[in-house]
PDB file of C-alpha atoms in Angstrom:
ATOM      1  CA  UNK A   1       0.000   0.000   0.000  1.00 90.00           C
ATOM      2  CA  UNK A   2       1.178   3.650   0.846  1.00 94.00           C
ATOM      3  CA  UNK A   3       3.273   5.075   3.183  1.00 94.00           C
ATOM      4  CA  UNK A   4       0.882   7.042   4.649  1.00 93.00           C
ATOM      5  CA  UNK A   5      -2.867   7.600   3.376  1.00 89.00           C
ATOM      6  CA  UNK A   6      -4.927  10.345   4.558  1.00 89.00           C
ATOM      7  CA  UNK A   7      -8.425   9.841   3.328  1.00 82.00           C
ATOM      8  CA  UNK A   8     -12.139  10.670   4.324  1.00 73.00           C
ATOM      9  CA  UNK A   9     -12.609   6.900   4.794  1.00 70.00           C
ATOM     10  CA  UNK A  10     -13.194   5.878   0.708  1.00 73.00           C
ATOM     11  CA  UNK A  11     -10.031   3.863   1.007  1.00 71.00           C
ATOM     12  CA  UNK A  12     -11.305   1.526   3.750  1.00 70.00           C
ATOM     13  CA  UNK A  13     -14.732   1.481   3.118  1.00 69.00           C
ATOM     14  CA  UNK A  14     -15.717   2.978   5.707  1.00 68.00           C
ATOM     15  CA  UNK A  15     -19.203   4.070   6.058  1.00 65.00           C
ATOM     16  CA  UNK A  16     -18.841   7.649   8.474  1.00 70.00           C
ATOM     17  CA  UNK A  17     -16.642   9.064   6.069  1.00 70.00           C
ATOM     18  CA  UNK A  18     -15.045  12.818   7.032  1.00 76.00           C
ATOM     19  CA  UNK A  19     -12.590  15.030   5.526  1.00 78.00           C
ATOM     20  CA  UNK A  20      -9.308  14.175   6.908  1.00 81.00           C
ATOM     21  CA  UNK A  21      -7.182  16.947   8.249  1.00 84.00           C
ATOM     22  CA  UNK A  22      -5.052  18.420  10.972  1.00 89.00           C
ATOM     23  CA  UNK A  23      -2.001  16.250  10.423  1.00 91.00           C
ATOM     24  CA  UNK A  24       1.681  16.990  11.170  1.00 95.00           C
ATOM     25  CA  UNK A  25       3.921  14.534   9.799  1.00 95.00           C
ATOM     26  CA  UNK A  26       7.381  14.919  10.678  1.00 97.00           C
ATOM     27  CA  UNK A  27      11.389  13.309  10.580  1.00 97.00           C
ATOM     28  CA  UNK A  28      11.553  10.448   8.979  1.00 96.00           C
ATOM     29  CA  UNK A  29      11.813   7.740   6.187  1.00 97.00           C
ATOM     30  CA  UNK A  30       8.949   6.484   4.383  1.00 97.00           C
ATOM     31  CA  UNK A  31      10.474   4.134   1.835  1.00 95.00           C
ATOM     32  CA  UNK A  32       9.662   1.030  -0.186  1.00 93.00           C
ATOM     33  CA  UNK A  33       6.159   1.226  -0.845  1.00 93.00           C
ATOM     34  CA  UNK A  34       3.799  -0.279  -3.638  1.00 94.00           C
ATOM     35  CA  UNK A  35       1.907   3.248  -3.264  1.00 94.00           C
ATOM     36  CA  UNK A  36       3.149   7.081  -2.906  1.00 95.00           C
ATOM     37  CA  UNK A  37       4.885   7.888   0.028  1.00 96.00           C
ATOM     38  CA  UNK A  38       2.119   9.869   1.190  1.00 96.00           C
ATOM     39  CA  UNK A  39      -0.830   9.612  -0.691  1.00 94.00           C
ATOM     40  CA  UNK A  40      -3.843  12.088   0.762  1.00 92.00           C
ATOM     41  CA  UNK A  41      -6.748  12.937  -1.059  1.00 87.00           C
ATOM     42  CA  UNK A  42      -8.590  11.962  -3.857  1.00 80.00           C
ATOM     43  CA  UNK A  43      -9.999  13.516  -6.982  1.00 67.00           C
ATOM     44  CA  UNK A  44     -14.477  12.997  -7.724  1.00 63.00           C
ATOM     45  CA  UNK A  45     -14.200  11.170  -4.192  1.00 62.00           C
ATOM     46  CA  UNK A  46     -17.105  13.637  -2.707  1.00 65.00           C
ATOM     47  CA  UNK A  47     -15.319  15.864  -1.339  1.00 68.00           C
ATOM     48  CA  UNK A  48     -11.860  13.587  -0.203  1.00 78.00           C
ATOM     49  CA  UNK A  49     -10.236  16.192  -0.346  1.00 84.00           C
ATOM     50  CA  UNK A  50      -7.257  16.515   2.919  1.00 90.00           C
ATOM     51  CA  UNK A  51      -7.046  20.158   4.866  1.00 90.00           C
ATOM     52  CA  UNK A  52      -3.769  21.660   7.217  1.00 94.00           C
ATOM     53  CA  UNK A  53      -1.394  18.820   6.180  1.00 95.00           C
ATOM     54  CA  UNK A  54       2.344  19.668   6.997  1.00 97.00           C
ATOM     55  CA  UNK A  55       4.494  16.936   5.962  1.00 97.00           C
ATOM     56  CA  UNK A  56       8.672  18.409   7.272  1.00 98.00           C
ATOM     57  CA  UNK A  57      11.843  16.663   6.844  1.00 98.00           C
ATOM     58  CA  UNK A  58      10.815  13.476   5.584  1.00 98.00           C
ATOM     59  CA  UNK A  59      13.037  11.054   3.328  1.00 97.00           C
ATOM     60  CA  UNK A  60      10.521   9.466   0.351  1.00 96.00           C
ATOM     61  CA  UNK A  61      12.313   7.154  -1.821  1.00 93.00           C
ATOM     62  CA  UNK A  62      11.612   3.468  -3.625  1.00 92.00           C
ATOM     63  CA  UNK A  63       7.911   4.650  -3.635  1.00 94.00           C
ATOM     64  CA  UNK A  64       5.346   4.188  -6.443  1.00 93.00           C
ATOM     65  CA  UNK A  65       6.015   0.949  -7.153  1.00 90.00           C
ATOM     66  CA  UNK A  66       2.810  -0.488  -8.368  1.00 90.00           C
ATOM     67  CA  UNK A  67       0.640   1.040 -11.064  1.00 91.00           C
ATOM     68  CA  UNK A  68      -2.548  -0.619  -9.776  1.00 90.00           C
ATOM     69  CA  UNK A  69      -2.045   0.991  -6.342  1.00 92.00           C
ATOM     70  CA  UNK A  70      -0.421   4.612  -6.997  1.00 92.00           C
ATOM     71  CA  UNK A  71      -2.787   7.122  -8.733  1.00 90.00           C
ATOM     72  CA  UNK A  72       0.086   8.268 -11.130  1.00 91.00           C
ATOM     73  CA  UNK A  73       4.154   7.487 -11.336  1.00 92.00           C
ATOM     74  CA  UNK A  74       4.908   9.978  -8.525  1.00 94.00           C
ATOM     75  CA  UNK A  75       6.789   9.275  -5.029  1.00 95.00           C
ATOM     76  CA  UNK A  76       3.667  11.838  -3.312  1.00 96.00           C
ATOM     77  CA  UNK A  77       0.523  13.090  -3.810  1.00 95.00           C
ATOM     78  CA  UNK A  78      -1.260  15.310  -1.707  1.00 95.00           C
ATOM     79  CA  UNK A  79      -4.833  17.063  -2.750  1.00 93.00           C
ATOM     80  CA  UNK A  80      -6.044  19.596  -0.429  1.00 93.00           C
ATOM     81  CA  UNK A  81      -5.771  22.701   1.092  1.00 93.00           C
ATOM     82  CA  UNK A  82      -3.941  24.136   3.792  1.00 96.00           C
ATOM     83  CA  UNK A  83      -0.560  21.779   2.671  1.00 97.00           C
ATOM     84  CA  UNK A  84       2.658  22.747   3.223  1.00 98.00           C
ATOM     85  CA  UNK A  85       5.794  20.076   2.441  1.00 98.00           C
ATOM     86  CA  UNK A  86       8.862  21.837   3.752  1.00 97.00           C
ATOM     87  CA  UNK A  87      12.588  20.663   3.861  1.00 97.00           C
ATOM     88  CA  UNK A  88      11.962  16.800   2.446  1.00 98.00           C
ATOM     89  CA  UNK A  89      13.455  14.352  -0.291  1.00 97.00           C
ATOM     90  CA  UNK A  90      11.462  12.568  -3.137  1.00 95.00           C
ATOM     91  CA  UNK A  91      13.661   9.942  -4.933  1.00 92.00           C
ATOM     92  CA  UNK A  92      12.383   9.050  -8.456  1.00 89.00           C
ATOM     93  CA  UNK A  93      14.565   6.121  -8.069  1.00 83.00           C
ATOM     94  CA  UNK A  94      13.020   2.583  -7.393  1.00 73.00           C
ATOM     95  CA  UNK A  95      15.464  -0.201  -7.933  1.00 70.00           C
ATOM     96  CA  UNK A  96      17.978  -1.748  -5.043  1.00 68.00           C
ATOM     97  CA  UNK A  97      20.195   1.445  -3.492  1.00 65.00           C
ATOM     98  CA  UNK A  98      19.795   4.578  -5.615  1.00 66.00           C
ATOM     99  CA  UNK A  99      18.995   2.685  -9.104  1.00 67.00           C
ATOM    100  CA  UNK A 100      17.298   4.553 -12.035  1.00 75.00           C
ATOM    101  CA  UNK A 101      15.219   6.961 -11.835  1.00 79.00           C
ATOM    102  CA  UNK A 102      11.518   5.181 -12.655  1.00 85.00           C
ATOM    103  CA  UNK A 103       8.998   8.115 -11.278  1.00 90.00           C
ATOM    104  CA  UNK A 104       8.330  11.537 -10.790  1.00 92.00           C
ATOM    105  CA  UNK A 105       8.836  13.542  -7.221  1.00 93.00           C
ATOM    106  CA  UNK A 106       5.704  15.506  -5.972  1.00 95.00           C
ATOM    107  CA  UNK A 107       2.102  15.819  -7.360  1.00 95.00           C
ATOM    108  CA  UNK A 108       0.279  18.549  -5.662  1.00 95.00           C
ATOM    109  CA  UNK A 109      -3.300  20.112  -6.120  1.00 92.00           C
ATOM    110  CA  UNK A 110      -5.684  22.318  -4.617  1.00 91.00           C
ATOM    111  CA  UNK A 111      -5.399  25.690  -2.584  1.00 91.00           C
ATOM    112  CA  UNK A 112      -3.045  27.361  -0.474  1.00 94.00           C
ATOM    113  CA  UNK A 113      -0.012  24.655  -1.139  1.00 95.00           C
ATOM    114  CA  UNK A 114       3.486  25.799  -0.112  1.00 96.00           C
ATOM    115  CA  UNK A 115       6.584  23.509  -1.322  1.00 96.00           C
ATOM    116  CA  UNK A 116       9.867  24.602  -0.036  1.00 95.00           C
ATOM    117  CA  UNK A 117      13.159  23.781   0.370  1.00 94.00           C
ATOM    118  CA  UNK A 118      12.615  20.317  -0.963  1.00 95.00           C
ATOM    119  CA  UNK A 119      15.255  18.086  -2.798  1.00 94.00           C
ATOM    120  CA  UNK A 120      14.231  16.132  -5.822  1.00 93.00           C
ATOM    121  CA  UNK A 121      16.997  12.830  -6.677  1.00 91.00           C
ATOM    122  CA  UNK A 122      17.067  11.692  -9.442  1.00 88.00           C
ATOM    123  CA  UNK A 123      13.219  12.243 -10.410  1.00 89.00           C
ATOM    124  CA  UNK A 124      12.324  10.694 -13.936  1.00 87.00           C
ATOM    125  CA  UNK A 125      10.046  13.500 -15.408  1.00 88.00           C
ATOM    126  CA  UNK A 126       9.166  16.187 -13.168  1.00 90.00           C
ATOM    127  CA  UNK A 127      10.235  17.170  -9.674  1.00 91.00           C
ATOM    128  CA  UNK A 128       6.604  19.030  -9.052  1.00 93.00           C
ATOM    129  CA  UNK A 129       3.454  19.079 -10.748  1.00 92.00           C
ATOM    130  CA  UNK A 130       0.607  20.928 -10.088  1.00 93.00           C
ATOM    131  CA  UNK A 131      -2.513  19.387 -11.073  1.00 90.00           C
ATOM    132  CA  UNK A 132      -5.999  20.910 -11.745  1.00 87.00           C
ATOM    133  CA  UNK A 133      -8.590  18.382 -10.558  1.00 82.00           C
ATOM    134  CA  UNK A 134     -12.230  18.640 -10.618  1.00 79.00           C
ATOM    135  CA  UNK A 135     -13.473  18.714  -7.400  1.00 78.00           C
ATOM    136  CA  UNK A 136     -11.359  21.850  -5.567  1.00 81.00           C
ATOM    137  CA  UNK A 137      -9.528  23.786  -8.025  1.00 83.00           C
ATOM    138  CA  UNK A 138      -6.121  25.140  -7.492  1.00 87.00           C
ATOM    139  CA  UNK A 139      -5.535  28.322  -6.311  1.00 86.00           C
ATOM    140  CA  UNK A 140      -2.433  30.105  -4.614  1.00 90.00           C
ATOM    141  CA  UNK A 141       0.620  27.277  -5.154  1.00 92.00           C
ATOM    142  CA  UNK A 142       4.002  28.253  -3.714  1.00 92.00           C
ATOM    143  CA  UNK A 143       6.994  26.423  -4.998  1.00 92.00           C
ATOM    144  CA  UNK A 144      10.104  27.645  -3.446  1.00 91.00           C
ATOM    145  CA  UNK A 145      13.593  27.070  -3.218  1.00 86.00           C
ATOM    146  CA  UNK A 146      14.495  23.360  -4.139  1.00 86.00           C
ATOM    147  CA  UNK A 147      17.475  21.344  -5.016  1.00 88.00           C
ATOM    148  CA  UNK A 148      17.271  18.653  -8.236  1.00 87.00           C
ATOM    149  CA  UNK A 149      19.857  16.051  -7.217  1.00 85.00           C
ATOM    150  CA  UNK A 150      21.569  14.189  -9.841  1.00 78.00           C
ATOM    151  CA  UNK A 151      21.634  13.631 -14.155  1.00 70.00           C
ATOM    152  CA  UNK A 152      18.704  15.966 -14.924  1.00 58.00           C
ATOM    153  CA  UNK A 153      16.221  13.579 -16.391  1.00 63.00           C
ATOM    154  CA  UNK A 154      13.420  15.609 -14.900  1.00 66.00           C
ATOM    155  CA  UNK A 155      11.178  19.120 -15.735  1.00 82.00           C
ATOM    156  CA  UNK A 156      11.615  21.107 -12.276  1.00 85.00           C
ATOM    157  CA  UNK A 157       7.814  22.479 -12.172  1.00 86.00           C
ATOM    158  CA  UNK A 158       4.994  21.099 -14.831  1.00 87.00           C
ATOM    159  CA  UNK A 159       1.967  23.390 -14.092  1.00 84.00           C
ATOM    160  CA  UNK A 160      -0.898  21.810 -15.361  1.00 85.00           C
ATOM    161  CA  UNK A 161      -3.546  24.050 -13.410  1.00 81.00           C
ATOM    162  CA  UNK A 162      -5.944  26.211 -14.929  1.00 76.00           C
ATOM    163  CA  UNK A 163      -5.066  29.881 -13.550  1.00 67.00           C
ATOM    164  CA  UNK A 164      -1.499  29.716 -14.354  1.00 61.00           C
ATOM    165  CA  UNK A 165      -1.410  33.220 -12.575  1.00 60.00           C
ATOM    166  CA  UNK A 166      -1.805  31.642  -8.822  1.00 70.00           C
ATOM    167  CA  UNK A 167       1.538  28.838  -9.111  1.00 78.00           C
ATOM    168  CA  UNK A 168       4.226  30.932  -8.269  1.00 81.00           C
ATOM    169  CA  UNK A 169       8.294  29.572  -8.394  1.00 78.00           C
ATOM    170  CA  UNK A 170      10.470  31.035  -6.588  1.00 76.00           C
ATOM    171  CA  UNK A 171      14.199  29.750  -7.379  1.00 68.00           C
ATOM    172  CA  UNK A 172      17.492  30.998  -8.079  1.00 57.00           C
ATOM    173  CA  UNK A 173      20.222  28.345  -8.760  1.00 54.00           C
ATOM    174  CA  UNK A 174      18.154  24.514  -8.817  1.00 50.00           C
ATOM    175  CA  UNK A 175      21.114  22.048 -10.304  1.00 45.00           C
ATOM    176  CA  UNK A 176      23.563  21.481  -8.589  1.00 41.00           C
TER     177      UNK A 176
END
């Protein structure tokens, strides 16, 4: 499954379903799953969407594994609002120690999203993409200084949102 999932009960089956929110997630390793890393929210899920996530200095890598259990090739996912992912790593990479990189870093949608000062290793096509889903749309995305970590297969920031106007990159020097 996924590292984490944060859901309003669709997942489980659960039959008192509530938006999920209010959930600090903090210094660690989340590695070596079938799913993302972190996997909250879901797109035409009535409303399963998450709200006042911080996820902070968390390692993600070998993540994504499984295309019947991740919702696209990305090591996290988060669909909300209220979400800010501060000071982490998302390796694209998914074979034994670093390997190739096989998937994408971060997939983020929704409103009032901050990402910074995030590193991306070795990330296959993108390190962040914001998405436009149906159900909330994106507003007021912050993407902010982040390091890309090895051969640069990867796009740093694929905005795929509607208002382009409310994603806003912030980044002097990315490569290193």
């Amino acid at each position: 499954g996924h590292g984490i999932l944060v859901d309003s009960g669709r997942a489980t089956e659960r039959s008192d379903r509530v938006q999920a929110g209010g959930l600090y997630i903090s210094n660690g390793i989340i590695q070596d799953c079938a799913g993302h890393s972190v996997s909250a929210g879901a797109d035409m899920e009535n409303g399963n969407y998450v709200y006042r996530i911080l996820l902070e200095n968390v390692d993600q890598f070998r993540c994504a594994l499984k295309e019947g259990v991740r919702k696209e090739a990305a090591c996290a996912y988060l669909y909300g609002e209220n979400i800010e992912i501060t000071r982490n790593a998302f390796g694209g990479f998914t074979g034994p120690g670093i390997g190739e990189a096989t998937v994408s870093g971060l997939i983020v949608a929704g409103r009032d999203i901050k990402v910074v000062q995030n590193r991306f290793v070795l990330n296959l096509v993108y390190c962040v993409r914001v998405l436009e889903l149906k159900e909330l749309s994106t507003a007021d995305v912050e993407i902010n200084g982040f390091s890309v970590i090895g051969p640069n297969l990867a796009h740093a920031v694929v905005d795929d949102s509607a208002r382009r106007r409310t994603v806003s990159v912030k980044n002097k020097n990315y490569f290193n």
